[in-house]
XYZ file of N, CA, C and O in Angstrom:
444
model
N 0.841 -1.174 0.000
C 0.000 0.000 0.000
C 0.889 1.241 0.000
O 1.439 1.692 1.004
N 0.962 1.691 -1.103
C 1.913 2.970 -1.177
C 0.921 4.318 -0.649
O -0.124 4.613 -1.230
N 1.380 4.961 0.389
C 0.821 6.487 0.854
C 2.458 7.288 0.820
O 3.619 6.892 0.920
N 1.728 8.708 0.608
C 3.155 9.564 1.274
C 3.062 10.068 2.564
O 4.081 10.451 3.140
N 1.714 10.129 3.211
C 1.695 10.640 4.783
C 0.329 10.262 4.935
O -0.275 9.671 4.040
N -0.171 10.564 5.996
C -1.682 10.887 6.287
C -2.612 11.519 5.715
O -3.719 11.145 5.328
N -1.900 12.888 5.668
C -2.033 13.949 5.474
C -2.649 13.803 3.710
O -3.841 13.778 3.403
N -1.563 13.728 2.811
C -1.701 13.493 1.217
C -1.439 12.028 0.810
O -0.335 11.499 0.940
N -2.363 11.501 0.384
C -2.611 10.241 -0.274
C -3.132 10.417 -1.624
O -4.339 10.442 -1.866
N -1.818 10.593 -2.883
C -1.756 10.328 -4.070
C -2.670 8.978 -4.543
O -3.616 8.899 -5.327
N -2.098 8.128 -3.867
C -2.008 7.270 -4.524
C -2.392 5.781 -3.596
O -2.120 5.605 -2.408
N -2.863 5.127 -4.217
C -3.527 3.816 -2.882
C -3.113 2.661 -3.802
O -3.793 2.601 -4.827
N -2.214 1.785 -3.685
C -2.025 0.581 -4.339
C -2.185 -0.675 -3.058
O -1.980 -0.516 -1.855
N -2.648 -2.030 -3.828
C -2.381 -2.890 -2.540
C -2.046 -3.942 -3.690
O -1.521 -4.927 -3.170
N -2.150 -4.060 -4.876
C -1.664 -5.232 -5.771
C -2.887 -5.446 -6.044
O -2.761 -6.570 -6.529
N -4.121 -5.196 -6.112
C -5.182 -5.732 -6.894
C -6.041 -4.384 -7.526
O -6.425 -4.422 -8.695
N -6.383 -2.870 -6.421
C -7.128 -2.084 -6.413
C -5.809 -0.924 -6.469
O -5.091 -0.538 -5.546
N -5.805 -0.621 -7.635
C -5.146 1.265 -8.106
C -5.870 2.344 -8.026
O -6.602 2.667 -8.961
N -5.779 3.070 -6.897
C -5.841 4.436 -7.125
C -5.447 5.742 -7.309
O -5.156 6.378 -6.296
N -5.356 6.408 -8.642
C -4.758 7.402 -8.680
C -5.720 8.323 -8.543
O -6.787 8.383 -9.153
N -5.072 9.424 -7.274
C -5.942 10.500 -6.506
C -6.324 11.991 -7.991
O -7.278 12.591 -8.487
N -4.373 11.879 -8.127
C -4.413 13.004 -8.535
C -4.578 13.052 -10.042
O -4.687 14.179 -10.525
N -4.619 11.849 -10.991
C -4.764 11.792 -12.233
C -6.510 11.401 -12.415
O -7.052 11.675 -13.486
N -7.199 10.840 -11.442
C -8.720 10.173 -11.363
C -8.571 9.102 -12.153
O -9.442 8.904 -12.999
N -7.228 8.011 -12.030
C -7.351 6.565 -12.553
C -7.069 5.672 -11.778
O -6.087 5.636 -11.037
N -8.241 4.572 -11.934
C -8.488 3.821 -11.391
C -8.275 2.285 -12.364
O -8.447 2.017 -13.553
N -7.744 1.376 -10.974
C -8.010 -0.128 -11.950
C -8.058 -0.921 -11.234
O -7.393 -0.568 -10.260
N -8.755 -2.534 -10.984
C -9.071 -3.590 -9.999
C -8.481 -4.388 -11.278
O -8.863 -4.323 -12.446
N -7.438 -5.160 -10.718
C -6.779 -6.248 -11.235
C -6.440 -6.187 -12.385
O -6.526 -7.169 -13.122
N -5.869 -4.737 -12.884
C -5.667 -4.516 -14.184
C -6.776 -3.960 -15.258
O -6.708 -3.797 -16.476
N -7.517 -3.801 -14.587
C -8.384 -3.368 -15.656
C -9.336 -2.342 -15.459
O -10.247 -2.720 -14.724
N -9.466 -1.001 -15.915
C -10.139 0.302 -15.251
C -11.229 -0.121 -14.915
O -11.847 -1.138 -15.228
N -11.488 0.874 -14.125
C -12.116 1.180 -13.400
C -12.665 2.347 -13.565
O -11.861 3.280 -13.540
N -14.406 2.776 -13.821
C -14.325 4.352 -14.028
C -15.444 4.245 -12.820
O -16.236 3.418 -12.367
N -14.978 5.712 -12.561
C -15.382 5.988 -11.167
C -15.967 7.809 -11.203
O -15.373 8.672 -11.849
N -16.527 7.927 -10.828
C -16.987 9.447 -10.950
C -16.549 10.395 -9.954
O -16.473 10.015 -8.786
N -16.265 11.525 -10.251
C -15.704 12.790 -9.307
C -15.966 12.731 -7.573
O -15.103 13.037 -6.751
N -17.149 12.334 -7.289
C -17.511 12.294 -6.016
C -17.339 10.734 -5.891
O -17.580 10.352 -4.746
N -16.968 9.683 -6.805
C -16.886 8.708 -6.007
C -15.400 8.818 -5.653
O -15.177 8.511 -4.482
N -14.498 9.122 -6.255
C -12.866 9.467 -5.966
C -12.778 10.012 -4.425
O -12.260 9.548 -3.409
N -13.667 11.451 -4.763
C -13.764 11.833 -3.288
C -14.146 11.621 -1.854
O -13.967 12.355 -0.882
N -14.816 10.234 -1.967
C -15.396 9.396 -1.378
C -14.335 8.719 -1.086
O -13.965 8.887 0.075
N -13.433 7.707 -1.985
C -12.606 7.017 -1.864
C -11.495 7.607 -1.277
O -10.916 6.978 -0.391
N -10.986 8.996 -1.701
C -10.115 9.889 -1.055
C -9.829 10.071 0.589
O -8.843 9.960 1.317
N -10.717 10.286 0.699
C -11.672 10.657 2.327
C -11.675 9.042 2.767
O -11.779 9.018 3.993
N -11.632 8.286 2.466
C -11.370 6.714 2.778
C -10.458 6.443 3.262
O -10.332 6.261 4.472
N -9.184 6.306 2.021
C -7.987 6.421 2.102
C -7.084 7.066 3.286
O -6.176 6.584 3.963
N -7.774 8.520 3.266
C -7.126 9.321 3.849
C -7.113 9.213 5.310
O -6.360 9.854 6.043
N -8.414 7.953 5.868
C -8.535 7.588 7.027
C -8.923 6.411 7.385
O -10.012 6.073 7.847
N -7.413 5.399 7.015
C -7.927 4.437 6.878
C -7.936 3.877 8.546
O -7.301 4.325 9.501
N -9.086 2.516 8.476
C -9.556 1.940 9.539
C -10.476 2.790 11.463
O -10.892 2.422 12.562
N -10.256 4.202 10.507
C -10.958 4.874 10.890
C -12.863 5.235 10.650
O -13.359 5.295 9.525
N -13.449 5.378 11.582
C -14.361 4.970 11.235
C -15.225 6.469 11.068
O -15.480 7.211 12.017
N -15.588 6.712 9.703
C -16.280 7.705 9.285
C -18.061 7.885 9.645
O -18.952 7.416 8.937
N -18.185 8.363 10.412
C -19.779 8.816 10.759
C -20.464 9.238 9.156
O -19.905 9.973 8.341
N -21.582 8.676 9.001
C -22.619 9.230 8.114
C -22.474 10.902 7.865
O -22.187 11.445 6.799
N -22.748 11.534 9.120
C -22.931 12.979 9.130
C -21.628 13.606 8.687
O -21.624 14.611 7.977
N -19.975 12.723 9.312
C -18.772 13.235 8.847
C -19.206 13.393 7.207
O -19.426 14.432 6.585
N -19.237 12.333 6.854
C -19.223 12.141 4.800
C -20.146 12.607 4.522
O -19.970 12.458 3.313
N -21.121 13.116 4.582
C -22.194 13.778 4.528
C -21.643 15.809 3.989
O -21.560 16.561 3.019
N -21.413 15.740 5.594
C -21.058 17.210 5.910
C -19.965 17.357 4.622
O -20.351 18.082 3.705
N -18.733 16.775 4.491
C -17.324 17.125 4.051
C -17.630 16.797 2.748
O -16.943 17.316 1.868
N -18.618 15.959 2.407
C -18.127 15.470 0.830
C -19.617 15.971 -0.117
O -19.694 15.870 -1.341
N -20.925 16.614 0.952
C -21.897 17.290 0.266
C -22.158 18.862 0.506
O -22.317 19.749 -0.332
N -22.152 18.938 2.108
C -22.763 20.204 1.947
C -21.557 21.129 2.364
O -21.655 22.043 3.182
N -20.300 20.740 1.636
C -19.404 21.917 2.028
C -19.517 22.584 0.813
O -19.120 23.749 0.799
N -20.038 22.034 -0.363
C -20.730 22.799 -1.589
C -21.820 23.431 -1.114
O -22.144 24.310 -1.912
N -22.732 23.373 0.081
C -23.706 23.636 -0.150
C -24.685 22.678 -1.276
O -25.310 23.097 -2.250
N -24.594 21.543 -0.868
C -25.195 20.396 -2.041
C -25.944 19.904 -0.873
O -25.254 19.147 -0.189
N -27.266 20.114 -0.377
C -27.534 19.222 0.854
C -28.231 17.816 0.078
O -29.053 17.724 -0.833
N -27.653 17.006 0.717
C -28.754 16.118 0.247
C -29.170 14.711 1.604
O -29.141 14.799 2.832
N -29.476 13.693 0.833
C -30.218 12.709 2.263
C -29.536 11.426 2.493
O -28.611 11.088 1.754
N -29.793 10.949 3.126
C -28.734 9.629 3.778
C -28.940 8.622 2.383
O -27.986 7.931 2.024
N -29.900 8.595 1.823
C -30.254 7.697 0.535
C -28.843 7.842 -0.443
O -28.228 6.958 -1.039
N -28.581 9.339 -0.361
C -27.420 9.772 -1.510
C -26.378 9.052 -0.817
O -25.924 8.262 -1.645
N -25.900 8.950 0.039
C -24.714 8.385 0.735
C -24.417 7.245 0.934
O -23.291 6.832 1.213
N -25.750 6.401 0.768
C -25.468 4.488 1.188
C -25.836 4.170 -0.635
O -25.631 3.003 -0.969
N -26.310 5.058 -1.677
C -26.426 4.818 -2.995
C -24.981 4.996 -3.512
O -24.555 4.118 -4.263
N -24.099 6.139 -3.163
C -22.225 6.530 -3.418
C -21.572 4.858 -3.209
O -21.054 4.089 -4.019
N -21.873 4.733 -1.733
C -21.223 3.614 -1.305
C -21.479 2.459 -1.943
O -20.582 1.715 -2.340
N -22.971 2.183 -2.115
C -23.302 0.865 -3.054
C -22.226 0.897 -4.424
O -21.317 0.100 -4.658
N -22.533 1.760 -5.012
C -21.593 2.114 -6.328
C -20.535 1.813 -6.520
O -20.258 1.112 -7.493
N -19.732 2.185 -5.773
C -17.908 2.137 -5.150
C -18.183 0.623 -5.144
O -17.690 -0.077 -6.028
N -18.771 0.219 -4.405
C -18.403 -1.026 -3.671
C -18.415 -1.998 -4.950
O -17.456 -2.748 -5.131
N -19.571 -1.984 -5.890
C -19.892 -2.856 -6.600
C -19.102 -2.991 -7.908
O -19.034 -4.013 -8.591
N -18.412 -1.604 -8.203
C -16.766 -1.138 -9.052
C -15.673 -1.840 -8.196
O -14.766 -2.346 -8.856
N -15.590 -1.971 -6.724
C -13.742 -2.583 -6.392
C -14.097 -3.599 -5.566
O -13.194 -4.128 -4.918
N -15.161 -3.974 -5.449
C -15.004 -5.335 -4.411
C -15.079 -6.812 -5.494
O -16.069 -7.306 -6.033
N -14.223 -7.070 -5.523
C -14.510 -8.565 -6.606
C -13.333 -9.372 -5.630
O -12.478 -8.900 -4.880
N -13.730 -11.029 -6.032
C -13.182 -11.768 -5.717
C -13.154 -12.051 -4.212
O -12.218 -12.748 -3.820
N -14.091 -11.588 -3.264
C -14.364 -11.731 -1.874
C -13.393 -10.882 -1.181
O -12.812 -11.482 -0.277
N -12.989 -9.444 -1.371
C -12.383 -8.852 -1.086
C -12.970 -7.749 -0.601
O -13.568 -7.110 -1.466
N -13.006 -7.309 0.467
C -13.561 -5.731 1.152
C -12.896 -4.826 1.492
O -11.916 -4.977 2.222
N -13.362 -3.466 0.945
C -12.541 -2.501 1.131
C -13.241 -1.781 2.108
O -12.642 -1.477 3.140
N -14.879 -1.331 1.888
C -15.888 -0.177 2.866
C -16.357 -1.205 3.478
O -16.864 -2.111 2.816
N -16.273 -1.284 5.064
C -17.111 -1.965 5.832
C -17.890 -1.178 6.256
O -17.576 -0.005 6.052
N -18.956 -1.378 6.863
C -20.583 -0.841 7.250
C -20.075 -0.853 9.274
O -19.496 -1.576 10.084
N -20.610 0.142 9.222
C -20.322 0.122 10.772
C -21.748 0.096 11.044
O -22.284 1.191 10.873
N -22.336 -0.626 11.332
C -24.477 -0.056 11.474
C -24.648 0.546 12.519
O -23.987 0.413 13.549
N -25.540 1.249 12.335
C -25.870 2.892 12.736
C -25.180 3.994 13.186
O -25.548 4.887 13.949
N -23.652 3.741 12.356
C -22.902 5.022 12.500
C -22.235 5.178 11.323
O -22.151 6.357 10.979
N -21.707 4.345 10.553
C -20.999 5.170 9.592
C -20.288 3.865 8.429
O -20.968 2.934 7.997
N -19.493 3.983 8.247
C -18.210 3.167 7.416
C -16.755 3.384 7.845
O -16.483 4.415 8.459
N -15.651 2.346 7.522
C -14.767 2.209 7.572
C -13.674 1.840 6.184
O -14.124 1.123 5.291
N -12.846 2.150 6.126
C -12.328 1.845 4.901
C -10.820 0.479 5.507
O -9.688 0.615 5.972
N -11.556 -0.516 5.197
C -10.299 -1.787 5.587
C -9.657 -2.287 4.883
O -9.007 -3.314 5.076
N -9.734 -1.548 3.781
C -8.643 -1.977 2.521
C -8.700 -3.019 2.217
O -7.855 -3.496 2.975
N -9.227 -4.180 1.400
C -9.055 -5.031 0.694
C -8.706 -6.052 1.261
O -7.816 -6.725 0.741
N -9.459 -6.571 2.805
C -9.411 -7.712 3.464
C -10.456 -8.889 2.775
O -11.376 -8.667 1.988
N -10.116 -9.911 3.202
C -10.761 -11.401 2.911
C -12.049 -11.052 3.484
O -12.229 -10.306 4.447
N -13.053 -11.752 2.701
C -14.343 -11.651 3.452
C -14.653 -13.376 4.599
O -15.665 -13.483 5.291
């Protein structure tokens, strides 16, 4: 898993799931991955804290309404469905579900 700090995470490799932060390319086992602006930023905000466990309202607040984009918990577990169903192959998990608080990003453990 290549990072350069906490802080800035270019780049997320683990040998199956590529992410490039700053170019928006993506690939699971070699083969792209397209992913949309807010799902990057989603994944970003993942990355950027990993095994940390992100509250609904955190990803909510930081990744909608700091535009001023309000929107509803539907938009946020629909992002996540998305992501998930683009990099999880082969019984591999990256977003775990914390129920009734939030997600975690565990990087590409065995299910």
């Amino acid at each position: 898993k290549y990072r350069k700090s906490a802080e800035d995470v270019d780049l997320y490799c683990d040998g199956k799931l590529l992410l490039n932060f700053l170019e928006q390319i993506a690939s699971l086992n070699g083969t792209p991955v397209v992913l949309s602006p807010m799902e990057y930023k989603m994944l970003y905000l993942f990355c950027k804290h990993p095994k940390q466990v992100l509250t609904r309202r955190q990803l909510l607040e930081t990744l909608w309404d700091v535009d001023e984009r309000y929107v509803d918990e539907h938009t946020l577990t629909t992002t996540v469905s998305r992501i998930r169903r683009k990099i999880e192959a082969d019984g591999d998990t990256y977003i775990k579900t914390i129920y009734g608080i939030g997600y975690q990003w565990i990087g590409g453990e065995r299910k």
